Coordinates of C-alpha atoms in Angstrom, one line a residue:
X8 CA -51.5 -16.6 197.7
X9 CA -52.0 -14.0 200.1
X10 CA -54.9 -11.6 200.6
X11 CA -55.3 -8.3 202.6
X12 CA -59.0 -7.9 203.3
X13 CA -59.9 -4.6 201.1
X14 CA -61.3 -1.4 202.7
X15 CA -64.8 -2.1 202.6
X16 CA -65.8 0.8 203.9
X17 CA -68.8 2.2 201.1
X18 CA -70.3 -1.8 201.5
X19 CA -70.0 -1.8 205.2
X20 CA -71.9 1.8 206.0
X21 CA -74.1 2.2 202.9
X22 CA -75.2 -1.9 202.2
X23 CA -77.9 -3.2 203.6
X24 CA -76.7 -6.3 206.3
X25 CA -78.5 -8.7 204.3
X26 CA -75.2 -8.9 201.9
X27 CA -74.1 -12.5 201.8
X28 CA -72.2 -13.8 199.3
X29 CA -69.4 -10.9 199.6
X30 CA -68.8 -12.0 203.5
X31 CA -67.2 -15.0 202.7
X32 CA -65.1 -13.8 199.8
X33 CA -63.8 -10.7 201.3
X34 CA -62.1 -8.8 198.2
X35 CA -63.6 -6.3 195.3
X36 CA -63.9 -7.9 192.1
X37 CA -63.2 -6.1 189.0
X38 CA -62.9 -8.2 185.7
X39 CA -63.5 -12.0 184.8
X40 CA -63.4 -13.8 181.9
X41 CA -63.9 -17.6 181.2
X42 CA -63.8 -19.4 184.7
X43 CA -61.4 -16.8 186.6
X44 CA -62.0 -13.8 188.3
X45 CA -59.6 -11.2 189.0
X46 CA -59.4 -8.2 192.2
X47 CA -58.7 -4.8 192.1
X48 CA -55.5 -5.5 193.5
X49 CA -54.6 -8.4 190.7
X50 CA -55.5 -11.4 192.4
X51 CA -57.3 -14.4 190.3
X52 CA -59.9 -16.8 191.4
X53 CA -60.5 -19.8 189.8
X54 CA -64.7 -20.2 189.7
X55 CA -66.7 -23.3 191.1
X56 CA -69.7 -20.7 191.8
X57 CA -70.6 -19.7 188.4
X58 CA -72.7 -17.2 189.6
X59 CA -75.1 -19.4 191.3
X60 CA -75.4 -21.9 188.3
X61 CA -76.0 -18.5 186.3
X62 CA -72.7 -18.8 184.0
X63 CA -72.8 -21.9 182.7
X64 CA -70.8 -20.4 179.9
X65 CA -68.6 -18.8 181.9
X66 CA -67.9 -15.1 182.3
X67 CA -68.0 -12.8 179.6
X68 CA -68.2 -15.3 176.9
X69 CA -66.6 -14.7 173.9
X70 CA -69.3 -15.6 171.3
X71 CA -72.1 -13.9 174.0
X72 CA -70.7 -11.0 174.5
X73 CA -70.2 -10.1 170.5
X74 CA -73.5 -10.7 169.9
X75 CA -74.6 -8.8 172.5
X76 CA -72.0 -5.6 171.3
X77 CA -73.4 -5.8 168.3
X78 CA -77.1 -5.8 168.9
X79 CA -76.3 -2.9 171.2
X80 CA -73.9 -0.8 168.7
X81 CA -77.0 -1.3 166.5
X82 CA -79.5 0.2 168.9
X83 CA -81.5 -2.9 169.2
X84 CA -84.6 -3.0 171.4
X85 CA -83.3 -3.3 175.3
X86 CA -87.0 -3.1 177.1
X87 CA -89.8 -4.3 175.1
X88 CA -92.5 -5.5 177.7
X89 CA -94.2 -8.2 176.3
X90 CA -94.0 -6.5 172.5
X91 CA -92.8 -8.5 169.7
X92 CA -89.1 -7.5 168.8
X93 CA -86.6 -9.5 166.0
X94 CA -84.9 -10.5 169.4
X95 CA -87.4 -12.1 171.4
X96 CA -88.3 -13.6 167.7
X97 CA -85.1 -15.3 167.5
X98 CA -84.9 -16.5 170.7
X99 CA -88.2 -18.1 170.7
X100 CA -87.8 -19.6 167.2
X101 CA -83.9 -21.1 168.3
X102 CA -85.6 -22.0 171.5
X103 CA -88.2 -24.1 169.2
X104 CA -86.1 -25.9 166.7
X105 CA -82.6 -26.3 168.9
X106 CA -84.7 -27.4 172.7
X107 CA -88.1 -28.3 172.3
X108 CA -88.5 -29.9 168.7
X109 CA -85.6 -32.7 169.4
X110 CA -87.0 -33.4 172.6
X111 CA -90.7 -34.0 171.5
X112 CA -91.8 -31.5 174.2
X113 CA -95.1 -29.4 173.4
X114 CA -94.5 -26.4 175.7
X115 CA -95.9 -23.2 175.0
X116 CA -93.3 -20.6 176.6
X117 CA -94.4 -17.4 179.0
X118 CA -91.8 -15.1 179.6
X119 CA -93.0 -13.7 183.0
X120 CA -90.6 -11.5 185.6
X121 CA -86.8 -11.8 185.2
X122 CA -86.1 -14.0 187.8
X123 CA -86.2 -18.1 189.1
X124 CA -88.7 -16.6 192.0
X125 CA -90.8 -15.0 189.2
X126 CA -90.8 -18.0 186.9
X127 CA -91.7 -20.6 190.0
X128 CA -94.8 -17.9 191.3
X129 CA -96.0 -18.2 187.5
X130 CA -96.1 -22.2 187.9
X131 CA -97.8 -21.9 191.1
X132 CA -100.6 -19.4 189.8
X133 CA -101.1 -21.1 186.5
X134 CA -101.3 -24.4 188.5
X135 CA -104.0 -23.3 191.2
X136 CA -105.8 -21.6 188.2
X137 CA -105.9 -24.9 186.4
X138 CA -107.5 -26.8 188.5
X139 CA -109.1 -24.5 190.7
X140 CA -107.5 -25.6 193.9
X141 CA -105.1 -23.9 196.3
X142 CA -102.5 -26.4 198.2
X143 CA -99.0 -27.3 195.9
X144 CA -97.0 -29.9 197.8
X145 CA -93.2 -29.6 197.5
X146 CA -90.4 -31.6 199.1
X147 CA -88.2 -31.7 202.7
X148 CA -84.9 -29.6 201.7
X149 CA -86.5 -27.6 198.9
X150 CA -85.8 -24.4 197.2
X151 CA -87.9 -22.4 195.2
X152 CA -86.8 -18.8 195.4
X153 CA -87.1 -15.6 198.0
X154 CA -90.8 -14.4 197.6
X155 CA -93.7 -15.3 199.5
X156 CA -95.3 -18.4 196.9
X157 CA -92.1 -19.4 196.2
X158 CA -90.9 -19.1 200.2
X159 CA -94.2 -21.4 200.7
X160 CA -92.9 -24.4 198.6
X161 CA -89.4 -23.6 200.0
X162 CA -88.3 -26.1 203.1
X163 CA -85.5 -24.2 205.0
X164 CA -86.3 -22.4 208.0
X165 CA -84.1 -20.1 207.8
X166 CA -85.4 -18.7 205.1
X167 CA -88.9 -19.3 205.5
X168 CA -88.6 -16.8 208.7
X169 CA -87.5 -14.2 206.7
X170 CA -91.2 -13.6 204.9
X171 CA -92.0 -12.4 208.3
X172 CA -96.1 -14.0 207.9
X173 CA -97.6 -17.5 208.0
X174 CA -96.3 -18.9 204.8
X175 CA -99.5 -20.9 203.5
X176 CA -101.2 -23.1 201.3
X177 CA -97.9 -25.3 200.9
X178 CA -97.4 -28.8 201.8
X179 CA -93.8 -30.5 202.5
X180 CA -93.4 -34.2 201.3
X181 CA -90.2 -36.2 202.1
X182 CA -87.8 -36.2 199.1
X183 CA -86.2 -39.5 197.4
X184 CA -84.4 -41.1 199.7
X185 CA -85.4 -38.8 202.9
X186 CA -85.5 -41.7 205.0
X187 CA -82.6 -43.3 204.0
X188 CA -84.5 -46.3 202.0
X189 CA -86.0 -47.1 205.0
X190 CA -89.9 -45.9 203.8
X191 CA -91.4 -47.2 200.7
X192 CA -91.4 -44.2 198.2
X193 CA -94.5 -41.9 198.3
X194 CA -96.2 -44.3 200.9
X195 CA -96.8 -41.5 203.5
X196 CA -98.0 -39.0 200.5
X197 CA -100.1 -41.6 199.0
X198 CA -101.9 -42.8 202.2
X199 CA -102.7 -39.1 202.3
X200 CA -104.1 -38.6 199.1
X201 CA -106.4 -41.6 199.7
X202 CA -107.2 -41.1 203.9
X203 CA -110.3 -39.0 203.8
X204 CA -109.5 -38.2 207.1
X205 CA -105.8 -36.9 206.8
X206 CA -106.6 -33.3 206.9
X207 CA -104.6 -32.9 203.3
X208 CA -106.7 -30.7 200.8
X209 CA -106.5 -31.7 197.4
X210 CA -103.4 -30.1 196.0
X211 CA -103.5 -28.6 192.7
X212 CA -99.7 -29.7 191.9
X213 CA -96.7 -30.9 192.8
X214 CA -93.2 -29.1 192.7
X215 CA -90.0 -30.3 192.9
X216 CA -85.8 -30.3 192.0
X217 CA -84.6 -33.2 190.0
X218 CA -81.2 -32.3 192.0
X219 CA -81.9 -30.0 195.3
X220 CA -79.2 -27.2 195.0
X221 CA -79.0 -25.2 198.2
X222 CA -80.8 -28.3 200.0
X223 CA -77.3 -30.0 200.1
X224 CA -77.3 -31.8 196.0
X225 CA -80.4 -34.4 197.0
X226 CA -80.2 -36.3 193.3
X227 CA -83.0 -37.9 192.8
X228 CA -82.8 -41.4 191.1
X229 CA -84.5 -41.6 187.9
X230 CA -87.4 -44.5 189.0
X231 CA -88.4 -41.8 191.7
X232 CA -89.3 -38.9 189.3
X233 CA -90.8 -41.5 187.0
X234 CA -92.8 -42.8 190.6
X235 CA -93.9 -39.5 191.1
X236 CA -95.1 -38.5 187.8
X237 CA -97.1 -41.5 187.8
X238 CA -98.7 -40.7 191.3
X239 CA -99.6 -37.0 189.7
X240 CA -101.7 -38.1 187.3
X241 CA -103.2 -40.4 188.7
X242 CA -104.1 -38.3 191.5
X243 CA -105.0 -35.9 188.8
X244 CA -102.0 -33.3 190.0
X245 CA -100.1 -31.2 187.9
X246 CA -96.3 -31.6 187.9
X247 CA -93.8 -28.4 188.2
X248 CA -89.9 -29.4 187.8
X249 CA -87.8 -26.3 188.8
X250 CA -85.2 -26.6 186.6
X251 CA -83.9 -22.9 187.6
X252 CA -80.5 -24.2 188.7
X253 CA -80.2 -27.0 187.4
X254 CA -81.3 -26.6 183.8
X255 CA -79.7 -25.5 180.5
X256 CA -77.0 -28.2 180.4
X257 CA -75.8 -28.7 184.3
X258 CA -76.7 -32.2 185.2
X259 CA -75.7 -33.4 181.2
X260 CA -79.0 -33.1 179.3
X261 CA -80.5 -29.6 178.5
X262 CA -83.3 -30.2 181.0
X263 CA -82.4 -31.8 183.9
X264 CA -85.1 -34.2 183.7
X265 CA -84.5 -35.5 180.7
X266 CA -83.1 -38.8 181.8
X267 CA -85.5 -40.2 184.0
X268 CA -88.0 -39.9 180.7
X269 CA -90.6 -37.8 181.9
X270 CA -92.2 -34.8 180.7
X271 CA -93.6 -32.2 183.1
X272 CA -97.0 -30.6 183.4
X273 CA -94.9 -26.9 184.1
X274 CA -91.4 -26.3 183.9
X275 CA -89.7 -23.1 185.5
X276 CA -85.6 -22.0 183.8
X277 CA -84.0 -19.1 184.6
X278 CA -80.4 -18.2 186.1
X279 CA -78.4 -19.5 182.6
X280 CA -81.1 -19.2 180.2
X281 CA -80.2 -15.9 179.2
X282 CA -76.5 -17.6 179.1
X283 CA -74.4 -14.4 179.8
X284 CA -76.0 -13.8 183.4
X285 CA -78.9 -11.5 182.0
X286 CA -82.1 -11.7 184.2
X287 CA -84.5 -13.8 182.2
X288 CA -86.7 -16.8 183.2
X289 CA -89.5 -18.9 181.7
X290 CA -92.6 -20.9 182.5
X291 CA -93.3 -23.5 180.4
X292 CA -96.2 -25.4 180.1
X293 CA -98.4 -27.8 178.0
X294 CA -100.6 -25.9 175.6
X295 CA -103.4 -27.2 177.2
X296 CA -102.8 -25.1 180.3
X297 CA -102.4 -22.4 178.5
X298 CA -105.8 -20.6 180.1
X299 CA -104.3 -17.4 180.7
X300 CA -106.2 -14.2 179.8
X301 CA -104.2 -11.3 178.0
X302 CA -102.3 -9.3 181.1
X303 CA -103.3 -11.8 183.7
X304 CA -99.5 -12.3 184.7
X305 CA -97.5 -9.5 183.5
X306 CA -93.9 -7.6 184.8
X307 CA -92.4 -4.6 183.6
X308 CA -89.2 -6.4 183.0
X309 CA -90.1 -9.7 181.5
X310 CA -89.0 -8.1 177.6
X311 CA -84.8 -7.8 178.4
X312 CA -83.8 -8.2 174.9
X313 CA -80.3 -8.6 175.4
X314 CA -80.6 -11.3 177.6
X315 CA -82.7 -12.7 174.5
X316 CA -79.9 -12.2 172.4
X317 CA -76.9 -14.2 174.6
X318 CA -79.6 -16.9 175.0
X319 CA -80.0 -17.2 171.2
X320 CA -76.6 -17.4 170.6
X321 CA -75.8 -19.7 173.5
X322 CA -78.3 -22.1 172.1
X323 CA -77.0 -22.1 168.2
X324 CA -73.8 -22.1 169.6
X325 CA -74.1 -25.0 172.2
X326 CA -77.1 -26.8 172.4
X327 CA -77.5 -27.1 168.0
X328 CA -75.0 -30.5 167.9
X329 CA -75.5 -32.0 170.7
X330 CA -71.9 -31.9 171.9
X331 CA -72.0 -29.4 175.0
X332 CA -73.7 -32.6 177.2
X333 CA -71.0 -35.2 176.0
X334 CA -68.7 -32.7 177.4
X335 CA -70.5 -32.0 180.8
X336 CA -71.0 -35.8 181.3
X337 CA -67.3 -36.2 180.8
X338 CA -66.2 -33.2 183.1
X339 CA -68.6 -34.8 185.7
X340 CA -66.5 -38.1 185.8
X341 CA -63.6 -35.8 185.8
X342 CA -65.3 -34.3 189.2
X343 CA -66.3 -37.9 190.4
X344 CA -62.8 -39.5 190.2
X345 CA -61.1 -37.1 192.2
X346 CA -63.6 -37.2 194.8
X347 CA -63.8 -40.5 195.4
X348 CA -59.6 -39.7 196.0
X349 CA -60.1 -37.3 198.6
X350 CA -62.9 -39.3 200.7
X351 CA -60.0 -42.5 200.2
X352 CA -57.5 -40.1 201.3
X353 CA -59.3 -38.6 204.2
X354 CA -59.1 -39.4 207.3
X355 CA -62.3 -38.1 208.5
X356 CA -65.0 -41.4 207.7
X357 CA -68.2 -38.7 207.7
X358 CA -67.3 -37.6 204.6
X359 CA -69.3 -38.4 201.4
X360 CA -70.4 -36.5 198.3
X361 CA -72.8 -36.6 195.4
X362 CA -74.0 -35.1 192.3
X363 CA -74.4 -35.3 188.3
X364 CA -73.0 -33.6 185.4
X365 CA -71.3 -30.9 186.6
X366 CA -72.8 -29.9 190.1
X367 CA -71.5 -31.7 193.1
X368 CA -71.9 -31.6 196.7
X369 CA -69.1 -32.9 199.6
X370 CA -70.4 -33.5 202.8
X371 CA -68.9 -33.3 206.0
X372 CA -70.2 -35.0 208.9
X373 CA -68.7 -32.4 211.3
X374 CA -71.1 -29.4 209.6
X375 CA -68.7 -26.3 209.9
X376 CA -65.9 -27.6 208.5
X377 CA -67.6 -27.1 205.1
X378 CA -67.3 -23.6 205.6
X379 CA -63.8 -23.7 206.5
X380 CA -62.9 -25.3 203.6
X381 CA -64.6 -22.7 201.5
X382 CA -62.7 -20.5 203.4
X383 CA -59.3 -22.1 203.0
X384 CA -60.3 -22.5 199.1
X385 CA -60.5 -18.9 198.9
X386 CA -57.5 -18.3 200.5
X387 CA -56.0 -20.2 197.5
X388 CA -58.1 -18.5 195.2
X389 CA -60.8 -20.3 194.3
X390 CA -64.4 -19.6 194.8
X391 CA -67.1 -21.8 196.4
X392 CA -69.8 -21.8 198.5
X393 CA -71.7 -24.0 200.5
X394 CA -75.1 -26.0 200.4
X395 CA -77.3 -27.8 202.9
X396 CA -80.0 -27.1 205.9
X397 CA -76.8 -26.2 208.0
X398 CA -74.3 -25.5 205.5
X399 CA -72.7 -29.0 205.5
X400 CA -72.3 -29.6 202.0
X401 CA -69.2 -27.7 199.8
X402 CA -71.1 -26.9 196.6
X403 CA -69.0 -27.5 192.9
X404 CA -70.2 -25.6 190.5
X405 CA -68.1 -25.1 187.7
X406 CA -69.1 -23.8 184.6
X407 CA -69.8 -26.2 182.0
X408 CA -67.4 -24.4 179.8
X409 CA -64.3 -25.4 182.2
X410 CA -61.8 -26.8 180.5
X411 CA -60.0 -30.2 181.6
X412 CA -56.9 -28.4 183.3
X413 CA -59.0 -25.7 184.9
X414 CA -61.5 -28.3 186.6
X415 CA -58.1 -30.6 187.3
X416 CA -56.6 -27.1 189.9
X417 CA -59.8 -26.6 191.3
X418 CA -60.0 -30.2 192.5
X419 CA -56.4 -30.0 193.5
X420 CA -57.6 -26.8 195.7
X421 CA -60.3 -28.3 197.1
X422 CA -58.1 -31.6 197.9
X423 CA -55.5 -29.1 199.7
X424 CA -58.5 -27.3 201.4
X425 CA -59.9 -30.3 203.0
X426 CA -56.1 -31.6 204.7
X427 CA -55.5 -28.2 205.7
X428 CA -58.8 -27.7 207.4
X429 CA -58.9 -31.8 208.6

């Protein structure tokens, strides 16, 4: 396929230079449905972005978008604050009976700004108000979101520089396997904890990614979340999974925590909660932390009830028989065969990859050549982007909707990307 570069001239003088995404695929998207995306000028993308894990269900969804048309053709409630609407009523009772009933979790749910960074700066609060201490430790390669809290618990520099002040009261810890096996797990956090001389204030939680996203897809093993939720209470530390990304179904499970066995403290979703890529996020958090006085934490935009609506019916639709996991499990060793082909096939011997369920991560030793192959996978129309501290890592992303022929061309694209840029 061959694309001319569009006229980008309304972008180029009127956006701000901090656009990003739109630099790597240069065209002006128009209409997508499903797992493709189509141009202005009739070209079609295949999608292993999924709107930054925020389409799990792909694009316009058939079953999302009606009930969306007709709570809208009905004038339903589209702001509502915190009130109490039929929508958010729905949502929170499917959320209850489809989620957190079958998974013997407790969680009380707060619905506080639309977004992952305003879900993860809810954690944080709650968890210094908790326990009435100030320092959260987080992990090398982490990322938590854009604003300053979330920035804090965030490990790349990049951009950590951008809040433009000392970024405070955050604490990095080397994630599982940080030191390629060569460090007992938790030995240097521990010794810490324990060393009344180590300088380390007594933090009031813990954060962390059961898979780190845009820090390169770090999995961690299952023993290693179990480690540390052990070390947390018994340090008496509260425990925050971010689950923004990789939450609502992407690594198999709803949560992505599910199968190590633990249950967090706090739990931050948002990007495909609302299931139709409506802002929405949510802090949850066991009712005993629930210490929050009426208006405490509060956002204008925290009541989008049609992003209630897509994630009610994505959860009756998907979540109620247990069948959309089987699937992403199966698509995931779909993903994993033909990667292990491509490393075989390849020439170049630092190349590796990783992942579960349905995000993955190929890494190049020789750290631009990700990009280039992003940019050769566009060329051929297909969309992905890249992960890592330095961009190393070509990020899969599909949408957990894909079907088996649709994943099959992408992984043919990306095969052909990777000779042509070798």
């Amino acid at each position: 396929m061959t694309i001319t570069p569009p006229a980008l001239s309304v972008f180029e003088t009127l956006e701000s230079e901090v656009r990003s995404y739109c630099r790597g695929w240069p065209a002006v998207f128009d209409r997508a449905q499903g797992s493709h995306l189509h141009d202005e000028d009739g070209h079609t993308y295949l999608d292993f972005f999924a709107g930054a894990g925020s389409l799990n269900y792909g694009h316009n969804n058939p079953v999302l978008k009606r009930a969306l048309i007709d709570y809208i053709e009905r004038d339903g409630i589209t702001h509502g604050l915190d009130m109490a609407t039929t929508a958010k009523r729905a949502f929170l009772e499917s959320f209850q009976n489809v989620i957190l009933r079958p998974r013997d979790l407790p969680y009380k749910v707060m619905f506080p700004g639309p977004t992952g960074t305003n879900a993860v700066e809810s954690a944080l609060k709650l968890a210094r108000k908790v326990k009435s201490r100030e320092s959260v430790v987080s992990f090398t390669n982490a990322f938590h979101g854009m604003s300053l809290g979330s920035l804090a618990v965030t490990g790349n520099a990049f951009k950590r520089a951008g809040a433009g002040i000392p970024l405070v009261h955050g604490t990095p810890m080397p994630f599982d396997n940080y030191f390629d096996g060569q460090v007992p797990d938790f030995l240097w956090f521990e010794r810490l904890l324990e060393d009344q001389g180590s300088g380390l204030n007594k933090p009031a939680a813990v954060i962390v990614e059961t898979v780190q996203g845009e820090g390169g897809i770090n999995v961690a093993r299952p023993e290693w979340l179990r480690a540390l939720q052990e070390l947390c209470h018994r340090q008496d530390m509260l425990l925050i999974v971010d689950d923004i990304q990789m939450g609502c179904g992407r690594t198999g499970g709803f949560f992505s925590f599910e199968e190590a066995g633990i249950t967090p403290d706090i739990v931050t979703l948002s990007k495909s909660i609302s299931g139709y890529g409506l802002p929405m996020s949510l802090c949850l958090f066991k009712p005993e932390l629930d210490i929050w006085e009426p208006g405490e934490h509060n956002g204008t935009f925290r009541g989008n009830n049609p992003a209630f609506v897509t994630a009610t019916a994505a959860l009756d639709t998907y979540w109620a028989d247990g069948q959309m996991e089987k699937q992403t499990l199966a698509r995931g060793g779909q993903v994993e065969q033909a990667l292990l082909a491509i490393v075989a096939e390849s020439a170049d011997t630092g190349l590796s990859f990783r992942g579960r369920g349905l995000v993955w991560g190929l890494e190049f030793e020789d750290k631009p050549r990700a990009a280039a192959v992003c940019t050769r996978a566009f060329e051929l129309g297909m969309l992905l982007e890249t992960s890592g501290p330095e961009g190393e890592v070509v990020k899969l992303l599909p949408a957990l909707t894909i079907s088996r022929d649709e994943l099959d061309e992408g992984l043919r694209i990306l095969a052909r990307a990777v000779r042509e840029t070798a």
